[in-house]
Amino acid sequence: MKSNLLEDLYSGHHGWLRSWLQKRLQCSETAADLAQDTFVRILLKEQPPEVEQPRAYLSTIARGLMMNHWRRQALENAYLELLAAQPEPVSPSAEDRELVVETLLQLSTVLDELSYRDRQIFLLARLDGLKYREIADQIQVSINVVQKAMTRAMLRCYQVLYDRDK
Amino acid sequence: MTEISDPSNQQVSEAIAWLVRFESGELSADERRDFERWYAQSPQNALAWQRLGRASQLFQADSSLNSKLALQSLQVADKQMQNRRRALKSLMSVAGVGAGLWLTRDYTGAGKAGRYLYGEVVADITTAIGEQKTLQLPDGTELLLNTQTAVDIDFMAKPELVLHYGELAFSSSSTAQLRTGPYLFSPQLDSEFTLYQENDVCRLYVINGGVMCDYAGRSFTVVGGQGLLMHKGEVNRTTMDMDLLSWRGGVLTANRMRLGNFVRQLERYRPGYLGCADEIAHLTLSGGFPITDTDNILSDICRILPVRQQRLSRYWVRLLPA
């Protein structure tokens, strides 16, 4: 059942999806990748989708992937630019870069809905390994503020990682 | 093995409260027992706790990424994504069906976060960590920007200068006004002063002349040799700490300064994490250190004081007792 449905979707709309993506991405290679990813996404779904408007359905998924692609690119560019602007510029290996961008991507999902202050506190605690007291001193807030920010950030972490429906 | 059902929201909240208490480092023996009781109470409690542990490990200290770099990268990328979204939104009105669902989910969240950041990434002139910049403005004002500073300059506007964050030294033959946060500064002719602004703290040191500070309907006049400290809406007069002015000469000076305070100053000029163990924070040092080479300063400190560097990378250095 599931594979038939997917086959129909694929044979009927793969070409269309690819050119739909290419129009927006201006890059045929990425368009081909994301078109492929779109079908992989559907394949991985537990429930086969009930699709009345296959192209609307496909483009919704593809659009999400496109945004992810852009976000990843934006993060990588920002990171490399900032790195180059450091007083002692460094160029990490491609592998390290990949890992950092992956971390940044996850962070951007987790921190998405948090305020600037909460983001800052969470990053000081996790990336820099500072203690709550040290964070409070450094950014001149009470320890209570740090605790509340960490509570919000950890809740967000939990939701992103484990509450898949939220 | 039976599968444990997902923890309830209540149980997740409790787990987070425990984690935060643990990380605050304020747990008594009684509380520890309470925690153990809570943990053993239900398999969902234990599961929520384990998941939090895993979530915490995900973002643990990584030498190529520190909080500053991550925060800035996210800000810059957010800004770029906002533009993307705007472009995509206009495409979407044509694309029609199916777009709505995704739009509500992704657009609102990131858009909100983006607003907090506006202004922080679009300043006219910024300096990177460790960088200093001198600017000669058309009206004869000389502006020196210290490390990690963002300033807007617009002589068509009033005030003409806005300090978003960081530190600057201002010497002027004009009377250009300057704003930072809710505070407005109006210098007299031929005044010289420095202004520092970070989070809730704002500090004005007047070296020559006089500066008027307006805040919430009140005015404070500060003359040469005096300072003004503003913190969360409270304004207090202070004396000047000369060690906090030496950066204008590219030097960090310390006059019997506590190591903990010195490290906090030095940290501003250095990318990555720089910390100092509590046991040695009270040690004092004196001297002048050129801020262009912070590695050198750290080696100097280790020569003068009984301390050593714990170095995980160039971006993670902690001073420990020798």
PDB file of C-alpha atoms in Angstrom, chain A residues 24 53 56 60 63-64 66-67 70-71 73-75 77-79 82-83 85-88 90 100 103-104 106-108 110-117 119-120 122-124 126-128 130 132 134 138-141 143 147 150-151 154-155 157-158 161-162 166, chain B residues 7 9 12 16 19-20 23-24 51-52 54-56 58-61 64-67 69-78 80-81 84-85 88 91-92 95 97-99 102 105-106 109-110 113 116-117 120 128-129 199 201 232 271 273 295 314-316 318:
ATOM      1  CA  ARG A  24      13.374  28.965  -5.980  1.00  0.00           C
ATOM      2  CA  GLN A  53      -3.539  17.591  -3.558  1.00  0.00           C
ATOM      3  CA  ALA A  56       0.519  21.165  -2.454  1.00  0.00           C
ATOM      4  CA  THR A  60       4.855  22.070   1.833  1.00  0.00           C
ATOM      5  CA  ARG A  63       9.484  24.327   1.510  1.00  0.00           C
ATOM      6  CA  GLY A  64      10.402  23.247   5.028  1.00  0.00           C
ATOM      7  CA  MET A  66      14.394  24.595   1.667  1.00  0.00           C
ATOM      8  CA  MET A  67      14.206  26.778   4.759  1.00  0.00           C
ATOM      9  CA  TRP A  70      18.957  28.191   3.842  1.00  0.00           C
ATOM     10  CA  ARG A  71      19.193  28.314   7.588  1.00  0.00           C
ATOM     11  CA  GLN A  73      23.794  28.052   4.861  1.00  0.00           C
ATOM     12  CA  ALA A  74      23.122  31.290   6.745  1.00  0.00           C
ATOM     13  CA  LEU A  75      24.549  29.815   9.940  1.00  0.00           C
ATOM     14  CA  ASN A  77      28.298  31.808   6.492  1.00  0.00           C
ATOM     15  CA  ALA A  78      27.743  33.778   9.688  1.00  0.00           C
ATOM     16  CA  TYR A  79      30.004  31.466  11.654  1.00  0.00           C
ATOM     17  CA  LEU A  82      32.711  35.889  12.497  1.00  0.00           C
ATOM     18  CA  LEU A  83      35.567  33.450  12.784  1.00  0.00           C
ATOM     19  CA  ALA A  85      36.852  38.596  12.011  1.00  0.00           C
ATOM     20  CA  GLN A  86      38.501  37.292  15.170  1.00  0.00           C
ATOM     21  CA  PRO A  87      41.802  38.957  16.044  1.00  0.00           C
ATOM     22  CA  GLU A  88      43.561  35.692  15.362  1.00  0.00           C
ATOM     23  CA  VAL A  90      41.465  30.452  12.328  1.00  0.00           C
ATOM     24  CA  VAL A 100      29.867  23.276  14.519  1.00  0.00           C
ATOM     25  CA  THR A 103      25.415  22.241  16.600  1.00  0.00           C
ATOM     26  CA  LEU A 104      24.391  25.735  15.536  1.00  0.00           C
ATOM     27  CA  GLN A 106      20.263  22.410  16.627  1.00  0.00           C
ATOM     28  CA  LEU A 107      20.786  25.454  18.796  1.00  0.00           C
ATOM     29  CA  SER A 108      18.797  27.623  16.451  1.00  0.00           C
ATOM     30  CA  VAL A 110      16.084  25.005  20.513  1.00  0.00           C
ATOM     31  CA  LEU A 111      16.622  28.730  21.080  1.00  0.00           C
ATOM     32  CA  ASP A 112      14.137  29.778  18.443  1.00  0.00           C
ATOM     33  CA  GLU A 113      11.443  31.026  20.792  1.00  0.00           C
ATOM     34  CA  LEU A 114      13.659  32.218  23.621  1.00  0.00           C
ATOM     35  CA  SER A 115      14.550  35.805  24.360  1.00  0.00           C
ATOM     36  CA  TYR A 116      18.026  37.145  23.779  1.00  0.00           C
ATOM     37  CA  ARG A 117      18.789  37.057  27.494  1.00  0.00           C
ATOM     38  CA  ARG A 119      19.702  32.421  24.833  1.00  0.00           C
ATOM     39  CA  GLN A 120      22.758  34.106  26.272  1.00  0.00           C
ATOM     40  CA  PHE A 122      21.772  29.015  28.184  1.00  0.00           C
ATOM     41  CA  LEU A 123      24.841  29.292  25.939  1.00  0.00           C
ATOM     42  CA  LEU A 124      27.064  30.568  28.742  1.00  0.00           C
ATOM     43  CA  ARG A 126      26.273  24.931  28.149  1.00  0.00           C
ATOM     44  CA  LEU A 127      28.882  26.021  25.624  1.00  0.00           C
ATOM     45  CA  ASP A 128      31.189  27.852  28.015  1.00  0.00           C
ATOM     46  CA  LEU A 130      30.010  28.463  33.377  1.00  0.00           C
ATOM     47  CA  TYR A 132      25.080  29.783  37.438  1.00  0.00           C
ATOM     48  CA  GLU A 134      29.500  32.945  37.323  1.00  0.00           C
ATOM     49  CA  GLN A 138      29.163  38.155  34.342  1.00  0.00           C
ATOM     50  CA  ILE A 139      25.937  39.579  32.996  1.00  0.00           C
ATOM     51  CA  GLN A 140      24.906  41.276  36.233  1.00  0.00           C
ATOM     52  CA  VAL A 141      21.659  39.548  36.990  1.00  0.00           C
ATOM     53  CA  ILE A 143      20.935  33.946  40.275  1.00  0.00           C
ATOM     54  CA  GLN A 147      17.644  29.731  37.118  1.00  0.00           C
ATOM     55  CA  MET A 150      17.675  27.749  32.360  1.00  0.00           C
ATOM     56  CA  THR A 151      14.275  26.348  33.268  1.00  0.00           C
ATOM     57  CA  MET A 154      15.647  23.180  29.240  1.00  0.00           C
ATOM     58  CA  LEU A 155      11.899  22.905  28.748  1.00  0.00           C
ATOM     59  CA  CYS A 157      15.211  21.505  24.725  1.00  0.00           C
ATOM     60  CA  TYR A 158      12.975  18.761  25.998  1.00  0.00           C
ATOM     61  CA  LEU A 161      13.924  16.643  21.283  1.00  0.00           C
ATOM     62  CA  TYR A 162      11.121  14.555  22.731  1.00  0.00           C
ATOM     63  CA  LYS A 166       4.616  20.170  19.808  1.00  0.00           C
TER      64      LYS A 166
ATOM     65  CA  PRO B   7       6.391  11.568  31.164  1.00  0.00           C
ATOM     66  CA  ASN B   9       4.227  17.799  31.490  1.00  0.00           C
ATOM     67  CA  VAL B  12       9.036  16.996  32.974  1.00  0.00           C
ATOM     68  CA  ILE B  16      13.795  20.394  35.102  1.00  0.00           C
ATOM     69  CA  LEU B  19      18.228  19.791  37.237  1.00  0.00           C
ATOM     70  CA  VAL B  20      18.295  23.534  37.825  1.00  0.00           C
ATOM     71  CA  GLU B  23      23.267  22.999  38.617  1.00  0.00           C
ATOM     72  CA  SER B  24      22.786  25.879  41.041  1.00  0.00           C
ATOM     73  CA  ARG B  51      16.286  12.572  28.755  1.00  0.00           C
ATOM     74  CA  LEU B  52      17.303  15.882  30.293  1.00  0.00           C
ATOM     75  CA  ARG B  54      21.027  13.549  27.246  1.00  0.00           C
ATOM     76  CA  ALA B  55      19.696  16.928  26.153  1.00  0.00           C
ATOM     77  CA  SER B  56      22.307  18.683  28.280  1.00  0.00           C
ATOM     78  CA  LEU B  58      24.124  17.717  23.319  1.00  0.00           C
ATOM     79  CA  PHE B  59      25.504  21.207  23.694  1.00  0.00           C
ATOM     80  CA  GLN B  60      28.481  20.641  25.879  1.00  0.00           C
ATOM     81  CA  ALA B  61      31.607  22.741  25.667  1.00  0.00           C
ATOM     82  CA  SER B  64      35.460  25.588  18.218  1.00  0.00           C
ATOM     83  CA  LEU B  65      32.261  27.151  19.498  1.00  0.00           C
ATOM     84  CA  ASN B  66      31.811  29.457  22.457  1.00  0.00           C
ATOM     85  CA  SER B  67      28.701  31.273  23.600  1.00  0.00           C
ATOM     86  CA  LEU B  69      30.432  33.092  18.673  1.00  0.00           C
ATOM     87  CA  ALA B  70      27.271  30.992  18.756  1.00  0.00           C
ATOM     88  CA  LEU B  71      25.092  33.905  19.846  1.00  0.00           C
ATOM     89  CA  GLN B  72      26.483  36.147  17.147  1.00  0.00           C
ATOM     90  CA  SER B  73      26.216  33.480  14.451  1.00  0.00           C
ATOM     91  CA  LEU B  74      22.593  32.880  15.358  1.00  0.00           C
ATOM     92  CA  GLN B  75      21.850  36.593  15.301  1.00  0.00           C
ATOM     93  CA  VAL B  76      23.412  37.163  11.918  1.00  0.00           C
ATOM     94  CA  ALA B  77      21.746  34.070  10.465  1.00  0.00           C
ATOM     95  CA  ASP B  78      18.380  35.078  11.935  1.00  0.00           C
ATOM     96  CA  GLN B  80      19.397  36.750   6.916  1.00  0.00           C
ATOM     97  CA  MET B  81      16.558  34.292   7.358  1.00  0.00           C
ATOM     98  CA  ARG B  84      14.571  35.034   3.075  1.00  0.00           C
ATOM     99  CA  ARG B  85      11.222  34.636   4.729  1.00  0.00           C
ATOM    100  CA  LEU B  88       9.434  33.581   0.344  1.00  0.00           C
ATOM    101  CA  LEU B  91       6.273  33.908  -3.426  1.00  0.00           C
ATOM    102  CA  MET B  92       3.815  32.095  -1.256  1.00  0.00           C
ATOM    103  CA  ALA B  95       1.893  29.390  -4.428  1.00  0.00           C
ATOM    104  CA  VAL B  97      -2.651  26.033  -0.888  1.00  0.00           C
ATOM    105  CA  GLY B  98      -0.609  24.023   1.545  1.00  0.00           C
ATOM    106  CA  ALA B  99       1.705  26.848   2.395  1.00  0.00           C
ATOM    107  CA  TRP B 102       4.032  25.495   7.441  1.00  0.00           C
ATOM    108  CA  ARG B 105       4.649  27.086  12.486  1.00  0.00           C
ATOM    109  CA  ASP B 106       7.972  28.344  11.325  1.00  0.00           C
ATOM    110  CA  GLY B 109       8.633  31.585  16.122  1.00  0.00           C
ATOM    111  CA  ALA B 110      11.731  32.720  14.343  1.00  0.00           C
ATOM    112  CA  ALA B 113      13.240  35.851  18.022  1.00  0.00           C
ATOM    113  CA  TYR B 116      14.971  40.900  19.891  1.00  0.00           C
ATOM    114  CA  LEU B 117      18.051  41.019  17.768  1.00  0.00           C
ATOM    115  CA  GLU B 120      22.363  44.547  17.499  1.00  0.00           C
ATOM    116  CA  ALA B 128      35.340  42.733  16.682  1.00  0.00           C
ATOM    117  CA  ILE B 129      36.703  41.130  19.825  1.00  0.00           C
ATOM    118  CA  ASN B 199      23.698  44.781  29.504  1.00  0.00           C
ATOM    119  CA  VAL B 201      25.348  48.728  33.208  1.00  0.00           C
ATOM    120  CA  LYS B 232      18.950  49.293  36.149  1.00  0.00           C
ATOM    121  CA  PRO B 271      37.603  35.357  21.831  1.00  0.00           C
ATOM    122  CA  TYR B 273      36.194  31.401  27.276  1.00  0.00           C
ATOM    123  CA  ASP B 295      48.229  35.219  25.095  1.00  0.00           C
ATOM    124  CA  ARG B 314      43.064  28.805  22.189  1.00  0.00           C
ATOM    125  CA  TYR B 315      39.408  29.491  22.909  1.00  0.00           C
ATOM    126  CA  TRP B 316      39.197  27.906  26.306  1.00  0.00           C
ATOM    127  CA  ARG B 318      41.207  28.834  32.713  1.00  0.00           C
TER     128      ARG B 318
END
